[in-house]
XYZ file of C-alpha atoms in Angstrom:
719
model
C 45.962 -9.994 17.786
C 48.122 -8.161 15.243
C 48.574 -11.392 13.275
C 44.826 -11.971 13.285
C 44.162 -8.415 12.132
C 46.789 -8.736 9.400
C 45.291 -12.006 8.250
C 41.782 -10.589 8.094
C 43.007 -7.475 6.302
C 44.936 -9.577 3.791
C 41.874 -11.769 3.166
C 39.760 -8.643 2.710
C 42.183 -7.206 0.160
C 42.312 -10.579 -1.535
C 38.548 -10.743 -1.878
C 38.490 -7.243 -3.399
C 41.287 -8.149 -5.790
C 39.726 -11.422 -6.845
C 36.377 -9.787 -7.526
C 37.761 -6.813 -9.409
C 40.492 -8.520 -11.414
C 38.771 -11.637 -12.712
C 38.593 -12.091 -16.470
C 35.308 -13.172 -18.039
C 34.656 -14.361 -21.561
C 31.129 -14.268 -22.961
C 30.404 -17.009 -25.475
C 27.378 -16.398 -27.704
C 26.290 -16.263 -31.334
C 27.366 -12.807 -32.465
C 25.255 -13.115 -35.607
C 22.013 -13.128 -33.565
C 20.881 -9.632 -32.430
C 19.001 -11.047 -29.431
C 22.109 -12.886 -28.273
C 24.105 -9.675 -28.770
C 21.625 -7.862 -26.562
C 21.743 -10.526 -23.846
C 25.545 -10.395 -23.819
C 25.567 -6.581 -23.807
C 23.344 -6.422 -20.717
C 25.471 -9.021 -18.959
C 28.695 -7.271 -19.919
C 27.366 -3.969 -18.571
C 26.697 -5.536 -15.160
C 30.109 -7.213 -15.111
C 31.921 -3.985 -15.892
C 29.983 -2.131 -13.215
C 31.324 -4.651 -10.699
C 34.864 -4.232 -12.082
C 35.194 -7.565 -13.848
C 37.228 -7.567 -17.052
C 35.387 -8.806 -20.144
C 37.740 -10.436 -22.640
C 37.654 -10.071 -26.406
C 39.238 -13.480 -26.991
C 38.488 -16.901 -25.503
C 41.829 -17.255 -23.724
C 43.002 -16.548 -20.201
C 39.572 -16.381 -18.667
C 38.724 -17.005 -15.025
C 35.085 -17.569 -15.968
C 33.363 -18.371 -19.227
C 29.670 -17.541 -19.498
C 27.937 -19.363 -22.332
C 24.652 -17.880 -23.581
C 22.604 -20.162 -25.821
C 19.176 -21.549 -26.737
C 18.141 -25.051 -25.652
C 14.752 -25.962 -27.047
C 15.046 -29.616 -26.030
C 14.917 -29.177 -22.272
C 13.224 -25.807 -21.893
C 9.902 -24.345 -22.944
C 9.125 -20.972 -24.456
C 10.475 -18.015 -22.446
C 11.975 -20.319 -19.795
C 15.614 -20.255 -18.788
C 18.107 -22.158 -16.682
C 21.410 -21.083 -15.156
C 23.961 -23.865 -14.680
C 27.255 -23.050 -12.904
C 29.954 -25.725 -13.271
C 33.326 -24.589 -11.991
C 34.661 -21.899 -14.284
C 31.806 -22.353 -16.752
C 28.408 -20.729 -16.258
C 25.853 -21.773 -18.852
C 22.727 -19.716 -19.489
C 20.147 -21.593 -21.517
C 16.913 -20.167 -22.836
C 14.027 -22.165 -24.203
C 14.033 -19.510 -26.933
C 15.731 -16.176 -27.512
C 13.435 -14.482 -25.016
C 14.284 -17.008 -22.319
C 17.961 -16.600 -23.164
C 17.676 -12.851 -22.569
C 15.811 -13.368 -19.289
C 18.457 -15.783 -18.049
C 21.210 -13.318 -18.876
C 19.331 -10.504 -17.150
C 18.878 -12.736 -14.094
C 22.624 -13.293 -13.816
C 23.231 -9.575 -14.387
C 20.800 -8.773 -11.568
C 22.589 -11.150 -9.202
C 25.935 -9.550 -10.046
C 24.584 -6.054 -9.415
C 23.186 -7.193 -6.086
C 26.637 -8.272 -4.957
C 26.756 -11.960 -5.862
C 30.172 -12.997 -7.155
C 30.419 -15.303 -10.163
C 31.784 -17.935 -7.821
C 28.524 -17.859 -5.884
C 26.051 -17.852 -8.768
C 23.504 -20.560 -7.960
C 21.832 -23.056 -10.230
C 18.330 -21.800 -10.977
C 15.545 -21.822 -13.500
C 12.288 -20.005 -14.215
C 9.414 -20.334 -16.646
C 6.550 -17.954 -17.447
C 3.250 -18.014 -15.592
C 1.412 -15.634 -17.935
C 1.938 -15.899 -21.683
C 1.131 -12.212 -22.284
C 2.826 -9.571 -20.157
C 2.136 -6.362 -22.028
C 2.477 -2.628 -21.526
C -0.296 -0.317 -22.694
C 1.417 2.900 -23.839
C -0.528 5.752 -25.428
C 1.158 8.160 -27.803
C 0.747 11.924 -27.341
C -0.129 12.367 -31.009
C -3.695 11.735 -32.105
C -4.243 10.495 -28.586
C -7.537 9.366 -27.137
C -8.237 12.473 -25.038
C -7.288 16.114 -25.623
C -5.203 17.301 -22.678
C -1.915 19.050 -21.966
C -1.281 16.194 -19.512
C -0.868 14.002 -22.602
C 0.530 16.189 -25.361
C 3.280 17.638 -23.140
C 5.057 14.317 -23.797
C 5.261 14.940 -27.558
C 8.991 15.636 -27.851
C 9.983 13.035 -25.252
C 8.079 10.218 -26.937
C 9.562 11.161 -30.324
C 13.064 10.653 -28.908
C 14.557 7.245 -29.712
C 16.588 7.409 -26.488
C 13.357 7.388 -24.509
C 12.260 4.187 -26.209
C 15.633 2.549 -25.700
C 15.345 3.189 -21.955
C 11.709 2.111 -21.838
C 12.314 -1.116 -23.745
C 15.317 -1.920 -21.541
C 13.039 -1.539 -18.536
C 10.479 -3.850 -20.136
C 13.022 -6.572 -20.871
C 14.543 -6.305 -17.401
C 11.097 -6.730 -15.848
C 10.046 -9.587 -18.182
C 7.352 -7.675 -20.090
C 7.155 -9.352 -23.477
C 4.791 -7.082 -25.428
C 4.495 -3.355 -26.124
C 1.177 -1.984 -27.359
C 0.999 1.550 -28.794
C -2.412 3.217 -28.668
C -3.932 6.187 -30.462
C -7.003 6.989 -32.504
C -5.403 6.590 -35.928
C -1.708 5.610 -36.078
C -1.383 4.947 -39.787
C -0.540 8.407 -41.175
C 2.240 8.708 -38.588
C 3.782 5.491 -39.901
C 3.243 5.566 -43.669
C 2.263 7.805 -46.523
C -0.672 5.806 -47.956
C 0.223 4.845 -51.524
C -3.254 5.268 -52.952
C -4.319 8.061 -50.594
C -1.370 10.479 -50.394
C -3.795 13.283 -49.573
C -4.387 11.622 -46.190
C -0.879 12.469 -45.010
C -0.251 15.778 -43.217
C 3.529 15.430 -43.555
C 6.202 16.408 -46.043
C 8.554 13.705 -47.287
C 11.214 14.833 -44.816
C 8.765 14.786 -41.910
C 7.506 11.379 -42.955
C 11.052 10.016 -42.965
C 11.467 11.220 -39.371
C 8.272 9.457 -38.315
C 9.330 6.298 -40.140
C 12.738 6.369 -38.484
C 11.113 6.667 -35.054
C 8.736 3.756 -35.563
C 11.365 1.606 -37.273
C 13.716 2.087 -34.334
C 11.002 1.304 -31.790
C 10.136 -1.946 -33.538
C 13.787 -2.835 -34.226
C 14.834 -2.300 -30.610
C 11.783 -4.200 -29.371
C 12.598 -7.119 -31.654
C 16.203 -7.075 -30.438
C 14.879 -7.481 -26.882
C 12.392 -10.204 -27.923
C 9.449 -7.889 -27.236
C 6.368 -8.222 -29.429
C 4.831 -4.982 -30.716
C 1.214 -4.100 -31.395
C -0.473 -0.996 -32.704
C -3.955 -0.525 -31.275
C -6.070 2.071 -33.079
C -9.642 3.060 -32.367
C -12.449 2.874 -34.908
C -13.665 4.397 -37.112
C -11.164 7.269 -37.390
C -9.235 8.930 -40.203
C -6.881 11.860 -40.556
C -8.412 15.342 -40.923
C -6.654 15.593 -44.291
C -8.335 12.419 -45.538
C -11.714 13.612 -44.311
C -11.325 16.932 -46.082
C -9.933 15.477 -49.297
C -12.749 12.960 -49.756
C -15.548 14.740 -47.899
C -16.215 11.753 -45.635
C -15.944 10.914 -41.926
C -16.311 14.576 -41.000
C -16.653 13.803 -37.277
C -14.271 10.854 -37.158
C -11.158 12.865 -36.390
C -9.226 13.955 -33.298
C -10.337 14.901 -30.681
C -13.768 13.322 -31.181
C -14.491 9.763 -30.176
C -18.211 9.173 -29.460
C -19.250 9.766 -33.059
C -21.181 7.882 -35.764
C -19.371 5.250 -37.772
C -18.679 6.193 -41.375
C -18.926 2.937 -43.320
C -18.490 4.378 -46.799
C -16.488 2.252 -49.218
C -13.628 4.726 -49.498
C -13.130 4.715 -45.709
C -13.111 0.915 -45.743
C -10.584 0.793 -48.561
C -8.360 3.436 -46.965
C -8.361 1.563 -43.643
C -7.735 -1.831 -45.236
C -4.895 -0.622 -47.446
C -3.295 1.337 -44.607
C -3.140 -1.782 -42.458
C -1.557 -3.822 -45.222
C 0.991 -1.128 -46.032
C 1.964 -0.577 -42.380
C 2.830 -4.231 -41.837
C 4.671 -4.481 -45.132
C 6.791 -1.419 -44.387
C 7.506 -2.500 -40.798
C 8.482 -6.193 -41.002
C 9.215 -6.522 -37.247
C 5.817 -5.136 -36.166
C 4.112 -8.127 -34.568
C 0.401 -7.444 -34.515
C -2.589 -5.167 -34.209
C -5.554 -4.639 -31.905
C -9.233 -4.197 -32.694
C -11.432 -1.716 -30.848
C -15.183 -1.881 -31.452
C -16.698 1.101 -29.674
C -15.597 4.668 -30.270
C -16.256 6.032 -33.743
C -18.896 3.393 -34.352
C -22.098 4.944 -33.012
C -25.206 3.979 -34.931
C -23.840 0.545 -35.801
C -25.129 -2.659 -34.286
C -22.621 -5.034 -32.671
C -22.839 -7.320 -35.717
C -22.278 -4.407 -38.111
C -19.185 -3.432 -36.134
C -17.745 -6.931 -36.329
C -18.503 -7.091 -40.053
C -16.770 -3.746 -40.659
C -13.714 -4.922 -38.748
C -13.563 -8.142 -40.763
C -13.789 -6.307 -44.081
C -11.073 -3.816 -43.142
C -8.667 -4.964 -40.429
C -8.812 -8.705 -40.997
C -8.773 -8.428 -44.781
C -5.913 -5.917 -44.563
C -3.975 -8.388 -42.423
C -4.625 -11.186 -44.915
C -3.011 -9.203 -47.718
C 0.225 -8.552 -45.777
C 1.790 -11.893 -46.704
C 3.035 -12.995 -43.282
C 1.503 -14.238 -40.053
C 0.396 -11.583 -37.574
C -0.832 -11.520 -33.986
C -4.185 -10.086 -32.978
C -5.761 -8.444 -29.950
C -9.543 -8.480 -30.196
C -10.752 -6.099 -27.500
C -14.120 -7.272 -26.249
C -16.731 -4.568 -26.946
C -18.740 -3.104 -24.090
C -21.846 -1.864 -25.903
C -24.639 -4.296 -26.709
C -26.586 -1.503 -28.413
C -25.927 0.797 -31.365
C -24.768 3.544 -29.001
C -21.121 4.352 -28.285
C -21.754 3.729 -24.613
C -23.819 0.767 -23.558
C -23.968 -2.274 -21.353
C -22.620 -5.779 -21.562
C -24.920 -8.702 -22.340
C -24.740 -12.435 -22.899
C -25.844 -11.918 -26.499
C -22.999 -9.473 -27.133
C -20.501 -11.877 -25.600
C -21.721 -14.747 -27.787
C -21.577 -12.606 -30.921
C -18.051 -11.497 -30.029
C -16.916 -15.038 -29.251
C -18.182 -16.179 -32.640
C -16.202 -13.399 -34.332
C -12.990 -14.214 -32.432
C -13.285 -17.939 -33.161
C -13.786 -17.131 -36.826
C -10.574 -15.065 -36.761
C -8.735 -17.813 -34.875
C -9.434 -20.184 -37.762
C -7.575 -18.000 -40.267
C -4.156 -19.290 -41.280
C -2.497 -15.836 -41.349
C -3.332 -15.025 -37.711
C -0.842 -16.427 -35.226
C -2.625 -17.744 -32.165
C -3.701 -17.416 -29.589
C -5.783 -14.311 -30.153
C -5.861 -12.124 -27.052
C -9.510 -11.411 -26.139
C -9.092 -8.404 -23.897
C -11.289 -6.922 -21.165
C -10.766 -4.056 -18.706
C -10.395 -5.337 -15.148
C -12.792 -3.472 -12.865
C -13.345 -1.047 -15.704
C -10.613 1.640 -15.545
C -9.481 1.091 -11.954
C -7.744 -2.240 -11.518
C -5.769 -0.986 -8.516
C -8.707 -1.502 -6.206
C -9.971 -4.905 -5.148
C -8.271 -7.965 -6.658
C -11.745 -9.444 -7.161
C -13.208 -9.081 -10.651
C -16.360 -7.081 -9.972
C -17.014 -5.620 -13.410
C -15.569 -4.980 -16.847
C -16.163 -1.994 -19.117
C -19.918 -1.764 -19.483
C -20.844 -3.854 -16.465
C -20.936 -7.519 -15.596
C -18.806 -10.139 -17.287
C -20.670 -13.355 -18.005
C -19.125 -16.784 -18.553
C -19.520 -16.890 -22.341
C -15.833 -16.468 -23.141
C -14.655 -19.420 -21.068
C -17.638 -21.768 -20.983
C -16.913 -23.919 -22.892
C -13.176 -23.316 -22.687
C -11.783 -21.691 -25.838
C -9.142 -23.185 -28.097
C -8.123 -20.375 -30.426
C -7.945 -17.494 -27.978
C -7.082 -16.561 -24.420
C -8.849 -14.008 -22.241
C -6.589 -11.163 -21.125
C -7.202 -8.287 -18.736
C -6.172 -4.688 -19.062
C -5.190 -3.516 -15.589
C -5.620 0.220 -16.025
C -4.120 2.801 -13.718
C -5.950 6.118 -13.772
C -5.374 6.720 -10.056
C -1.733 7.545 -9.291
C 0.779 9.257 -11.517
C 2.894 11.360 -9.153
C 3.203 9.073 -6.149
C 5.198 5.871 -6.306
C 3.240 2.697 -5.630
C 4.066 -0.887 -4.771
C 2.054 -3.614 -3.029
C 3.465 -7.002 -4.085
C 0.871 -8.969 -2.102
C -1.956 -7.316 -4.035
C -0.457 -8.249 -7.400
C 0.165 -11.828 -6.289
C -3.463 -12.124 -5.145
C -4.636 -10.533 -8.399
C -2.744 -13.129 -10.419
C -3.838 -16.003 -8.160
C -7.496 -15.098 -8.693
C -6.972 -14.963 -12.462
C -4.851 -17.985 -13.308
C -7.502 -20.141 -14.914
C -6.411 -22.112 -17.974
C -8.290 -19.751 -20.300
C -6.432 -16.651 -19.022
C -3.568 -15.444 -21.198
C -2.193 -12.505 -19.234
C -2.405 -8.768 -18.736
C -1.948 -5.361 -20.316
C -0.627 -2.827 -17.771
C -0.997 0.903 -18.355
C -3.098 4.055 -18.414
C -5.363 6.008 -20.744
C -5.056 9.403 -19.068
C -1.324 9.284 -18.317
C 1.819 8.760 -20.397
C 4.931 7.759 -18.396
C 7.424 9.762 -20.456
C 8.238 13.372 -19.508
C 8.874 14.014 -15.827
C 6.505 16.899 -15.167
C 6.389 16.237 -11.421
C 9.825 16.938 -9.960
C 10.100 20.437 -8.496
C 13.472 20.460 -6.757
C 16.682 21.326 -8.560
C 18.913 18.514 -7.370
C 20.425 15.403 -9.003
C 18.020 12.457 -9.168
C 18.479 8.985 -10.630
C 15.812 9.225 -13.298
C 15.358 10.989 -16.623
C 11.856 9.815 -17.476
C 8.594 9.498 -15.600
C 8.484 5.687 -15.818
C 11.832 5.535 -14.041
C 10.299 7.287 -11.045
C 7.750 4.461 -10.883
C 10.353 1.703 -11.196
C 8.786 -0.370 -8.415
C 5.363 -0.384 -10.119
C 6.809 -1.843 -13.326
C 9.170 -4.237 -11.583
C 6.381 -5.695 -9.444
C 3.862 -6.144 -12.237
C 6.355 -7.483 -14.781
C 8.297 -9.881 -12.593
C 5.232 -11.238 -10.809
C 3.320 -11.769 -14.051
C 6.323 -13.799 -15.229
C 6.668 -15.643 -11.924
C 4.231 -14.908 -9.072
C 6.575 -16.785 -6.723
C 9.316 -14.210 -7.227
C 10.308 -13.474 -3.617
C 10.155 -10.038 -2.044
C 13.927 -10.323 -1.614
C 14.287 -9.509 -5.317
C 12.394 -6.239 -4.936
C 14.031 -5.354 -1.651
C 17.449 -5.927 -3.222
C 16.666 -3.220 -5.767
C 16.076 -0.731 -2.959
C 19.399 -1.702 -1.397
C 21.233 -1.546 -4.720
C 19.945 2.027 -5.087
C 20.174 3.292 -1.519
C 22.310 0.891 0.475
C 21.174 0.108 4.016
C 18.966 3.217 4.002
C 16.625 1.279 1.720
C 16.181 -1.654 4.118
C 12.601 -0.828 5.100
C 11.274 0.743 1.930
C 9.602 -2.264 0.297
C 7.638 -3.039 3.444
C 6.828 0.635 3.910
C 5.440 0.906 0.369
C 3.463 -2.314 0.790
C 1.751 -0.798 3.801
C 1.430 2.850 2.809
C 0.389 2.616 -0.846
C -2.320 0.091 0.061
C -4.238 3.314 0.802
C -4.979 3.502 -2.927
C -6.413 -0.020 -2.991
C -8.656 0.658 -0.024
C -10.023 3.939 -1.311
C -10.747 2.398 -4.721
C -12.397 -0.627 -3.104
C -14.529 1.645 -0.934
C -15.526 4.117 -3.642
C -17.167 2.564 -6.700
C -15.807 3.709 -10.055
C -16.345 3.148 -13.752
C -14.576 4.973 -16.583
C -11.350 6.954 -16.364
C -12.409 10.148 -14.611
C -14.707 8.545 -12.071
C -11.807 8.225 -9.625
C -8.351 9.735 -9.159
C -7.037 7.971 -6.078
C -3.883 9.861 -5.144
C -5.880 13.102 -5.260
C -8.926 11.722 -3.414
C -10.967 13.028 -6.328
C -13.826 11.663 -8.405
C -16.232 12.697 -11.121
C -19.136 14.229 -9.241
C -21.796 15.495 -11.597
C -19.911 16.766 -14.617
C -16.742 17.811 -12.808
C -13.778 16.119 -11.179
C -13.518 17.277 -7.591
C -12.489 16.243 -4.108
C -14.671 13.480 -2.626
C -16.708 15.272 0.011
C -17.880 13.687 3.244
C -21.400 13.543 1.810
C -20.138 11.661 -1.249
C -18.205 9.266 0.955
C -21.337 8.555 2.999
C -23.696 7.868 0.123
C -21.532 6.466 -2.647
C -21.675 2.676 -3.164
C -18.607 0.487 -2.776
C -16.764 -1.361 -5.529
C -15.628 -4.359 -3.512
C -18.711 -6.375 -2.453
C -17.044 -7.118 0.909
C -16.822 -3.418 1.725
C -19.705 -1.674 3.499
C -20.523 1.963 2.760
C -20.945 4.469 5.574
C -24.632 4.867 4.774
C -25.317 1.128 4.856
C -23.227 0.654 7.991
C -25.009 3.355 9.975
C -28.451 2.191 8.859
C -27.801 -1.456 9.710
C -26.238 -0.573 13.033
C -29.230 1.617 13.869
C -31.568 -1.303 13.145
C -29.307 -3.650 15.159
C -28.517 -5.704 12.076
C -25.366 -7.783 11.701
C -22.646 -8.007 9.083
C -21.028 -10.917 7.298
C -17.872 -12.287 8.880
C -15.635 -10.958 6.097
C -17.365 -7.590 5.808
C -15.031 -4.599 5.704
C -17.118 -2.108 7.658
C -15.923 1.466 8.212
C -14.520 0.626 11.682
C -12.650 -2.373 10.252
C -11.289 -0.263 7.418
C -10.272 2.493 9.838
C -8.275 -0.004 11.906
C -6.556 -1.354 8.780
C -5.650 2.123 7.561
C -4.331 3.309 10.889
C -2.310 0.185 11.649
C -0.641 0.028 8.244
C 0.088 3.712 7.780
C 1.444 4.201 11.299
C 3.706 1.189 10.765
C 4.875 2.602 7.419
C 5.678 5.963 9.017
C 7.703 4.267 11.735
C 9.665 2.287 9.122
C 10.896 5.443 7.347
C 11.216 7.654 10.411
C 14.980 7.283 10.791
C 15.983 7.269 7.112
C 18.455 10.057 6.389
C 17.651 11.635 3.017
C 19.707 14.822 3.283
C 22.307 13.842 0.692
C 20.152 11.824 -1.714
C 17.271 13.538 -3.507
C 16.036 10.285 -5.069
C 15.797 8.650 -1.664
C 14.095 11.763 -0.333
C 11.320 11.349 -2.922
C 10.919 7.662 -2.085
C 10.497 8.436 1.613
C 8.275 11.444 0.917
C 5.892 9.297 -1.123
C 5.647 6.722 1.659
C 4.785 9.517 4.066
C 2.301 11.069 1.647
C 0.436 7.788 1.115
C 0.472 7.262 4.886
C -1.020 10.647 5.658
C -3.587 10.171 2.901
C -4.517 6.895 4.621
C -4.821 8.600 7.998
C -6.846 11.336 6.325
C -9.235 8.707 5.011
C -9.442 7.036 8.428
C -10.412 10.301 10.145
C -12.779 11.158 7.323
C -14.519 7.815 7.767
C -14.841 8.423 11.508
C -16.319 11.835 10.774
C -18.654 10.421 8.125
C -19.988 7.744 10.482
C -20.547 10.311 13.229
C -22.197 12.736 10.799
C -24.551 10.157 9.322
C -25.390 8.905 12.833
C -26.263 12.469 13.845
C -28.495 12.928 10.815
C -30.418 9.761 11.674
C -30.453 9.824 15.479
C -29.437 13.335 16.453
C -27.263 13.978 19.497
C -24.972 16.976 19.877
C -22.081 14.669 20.727
C -22.352 12.918 17.355
C -22.264 16.236 15.556
C -19.274 17.445 17.549
C -17.466 14.156 16.931
C -18.034 14.599 13.218
C -16.550 18.089 13.309
C -13.587 16.956 15.407
C -12.722 14.035 13.137
C -13.067 16.107 9.978
C -10.776 18.718 11.479
C -8.229 15.975 12.141
C -8.702 14.810 8.556
C -7.832 18.334 7.408
C -4.757 18.292 9.648
C -3.534 15.160 7.880
C -4.234 16.776 4.510
C -2.082 19.701 5.616
C 0.712 17.230 6.379
C 0.381 15.975 2.808
C 0.651 19.546 1.557
C 3.667 20.250 3.757
C 5.495 17.268 2.247
C 4.463 17.695 -1.379
C 4.314 21.462 -1.904
C 8.117 21.940 -2.065
C 8.895 18.840 -4.115
C 5.995 18.481 -6.588
C 4.986 20.917 -9.297
C 1.385 21.755 -10.071
C 0.607 18.904 -12.447
C -1.660 18.828 -15.535
C -4.441 16.300 -14.971
C -6.560 14.818 -17.756
C -9.352 14.057 -15.268
C -10.111 17.776 -15.086
C -11.778 17.453 -18.503
C -14.737 16.091 -16.535
C -17.732 14.994 -18.568
C -16.762 17.300 -21.423
C -14.971 15.947 -24.466
C -13.188 19.279 -24.826
C -9.741 20.246 -23.676
C -9.608 21.965 -20.281
C -6.821 24.535 -19.903
C -7.544 24.976 -16.187
C -6.300 21.515 -15.343
C -3.498 21.811 -12.781
C -3.574 19.509 -9.778
C -1.745 19.692 -6.483
C -2.971 18.670 -3.059
C -2.513 22.286 -1.950
C -4.813 23.566 -4.698
C -7.855 21.633 -3.456
C -7.421 22.337 0.254
C -10.536 24.595 0.289
C -12.610 21.621 -0.906
C -11.162 19.461 1.864
C -11.898 22.121 4.484
C -15.500 22.350 3.283
C -16.198 18.984 4.949
C -15.985 20.703 8.330
C -18.625 23.242 7.313
C -20.858 20.443 6.049
C -20.708 18.836 9.494
C -21.234 22.106 11.362
C -24.322 22.918 9.281
C -25.827 19.424 9.393
C -29.387 18.891 10.628
C -31.179 15.811 11.893
C -32.959 13.850 9.148
C -31.726 16.353 6.611
C -28.762 17.226 4.495
C -27.268 20.296 2.983
């Protein structure tokens, strides 16, 4: 027995020694910045696992060769080939080379020794895997929830961390959005009066943008600026007495098509691309700042300014042509076949230009501003999407979708099955990929964390690591197994993280079900984690009456009102219909399972793990709150139609239970989450709202009001 123990102990020590004392040489082209980056990320992982990385190519135990192989691999693809002491990482291009290196680094971090690295390969499913990132300067909406990020987003260290995250998760494009980016990037040569900055201030802005684009290029990430139209700086407007309304924070304003505005816009675009040689492309927005113009006039203005400005740059550029949503001369309007045909003609004209690198990305918002709902495409911004853009199939452009998140900023989210289904439903040959991001939220400054304890994040996006990892990796390869995501939990939390991926998949599906049940349109029409929506002109808690009467987004879902009416008339439902009772069962089963999965996790010594578990519990109790609220809504609507004291009492009882679950949410979140600025509190107004703090505790009186609504209900009447 002693000999056996000694043998096992010796083998154990030997395995530790062999893993921690092995010498590795990284072979790559040191003259190529992208190869330098790939090697740096791989070296970092090796050092973390106590390998020694050699300076010279002698005395190595393993040699890792990092190179490009365009003969056997396509764009962005990679292969990993272990052969004895040699591990070769090939990329079909520099981007694929980086992804292959990051894949090996991930395996090392997850405990795989170099000896056990397996032969593998991957290639991209979606050509475009982009992040939508607003800036807090000259941003789309005036709100402290956005401009509180000002200093963070001006810090180069923030962008280094963000771009590392993008590369790690296989996002290949960064798009920066604001109303008018140009004066923050250049001092216009022929319009110096347009700049609000001194020379010193301008140099600081130029350094920031140069570093963003340089670091992105180093990581093989394309960069786009996406302005809105027609907007200028206040200084330009004042100096030339034009575009008086076309300045921050306005956006639904008439288009100023004067020649000096056209020239200023055109020259600014040319100068920006000439001064930033690694900036990849630009996006076109044909809506805000263009009231009073017909769709054709908008396209013509864009061609005379943006496209002509691009032509004069002197190098090929990429283009995002956002598909307009207004078929009228108003800022807000509806989609139409005629508008789609006009837009397609404009995009195909642009695709024929020799200075635009194809394909053009023809972008639409998936389910308007709330993609985290049903995976089915129900609507785009403005209404229905017709088949004009893919029938016949295009050659010079690809359709892309912006999957907006205006629904959860504080709570972590992750449902891999939803994203896989989303991608599966949108993998037609004419689809190019996705933009992922928000309009009303910037993932920079952490303005959520209330406790004073060490956590493993510095920035807001790092709190939502699972969200970005799921979207990025699955857009690259939808077959990426859940093991990859689960391994990240274990790398962070050890065995305590064993159940967290499954728990999130179950618990944060609450968001998808609420957003599928409650129809939404633009940004403020739903805020899922707060169970709030735009009701009238104000954002407020979704009352039981609103839940009863509001239509659903997902066509398979059945509203409370329709369910009660059909049941009263003894009608039947389609086989796949998600009626309130079906939805209640789904919510209860999944959330109770999620709660059981995290019940025994010990978070006392790890604040980061505590937040992960707390968010699972919060989503779960929000799901149980919705389940009880639905029960109460069905009973209440039944009482109003048929009467019966028992129905009324059932409604009260269920709504009281719903409040109990809301109180559980408050009990969890009150100590660990600050009161958080929320852009949605602007409501229907275009003005800044200073009274904009959200916390679940702050709206408890609105939640409790449901009980009073039920108590005061009358038959065949409402309050």
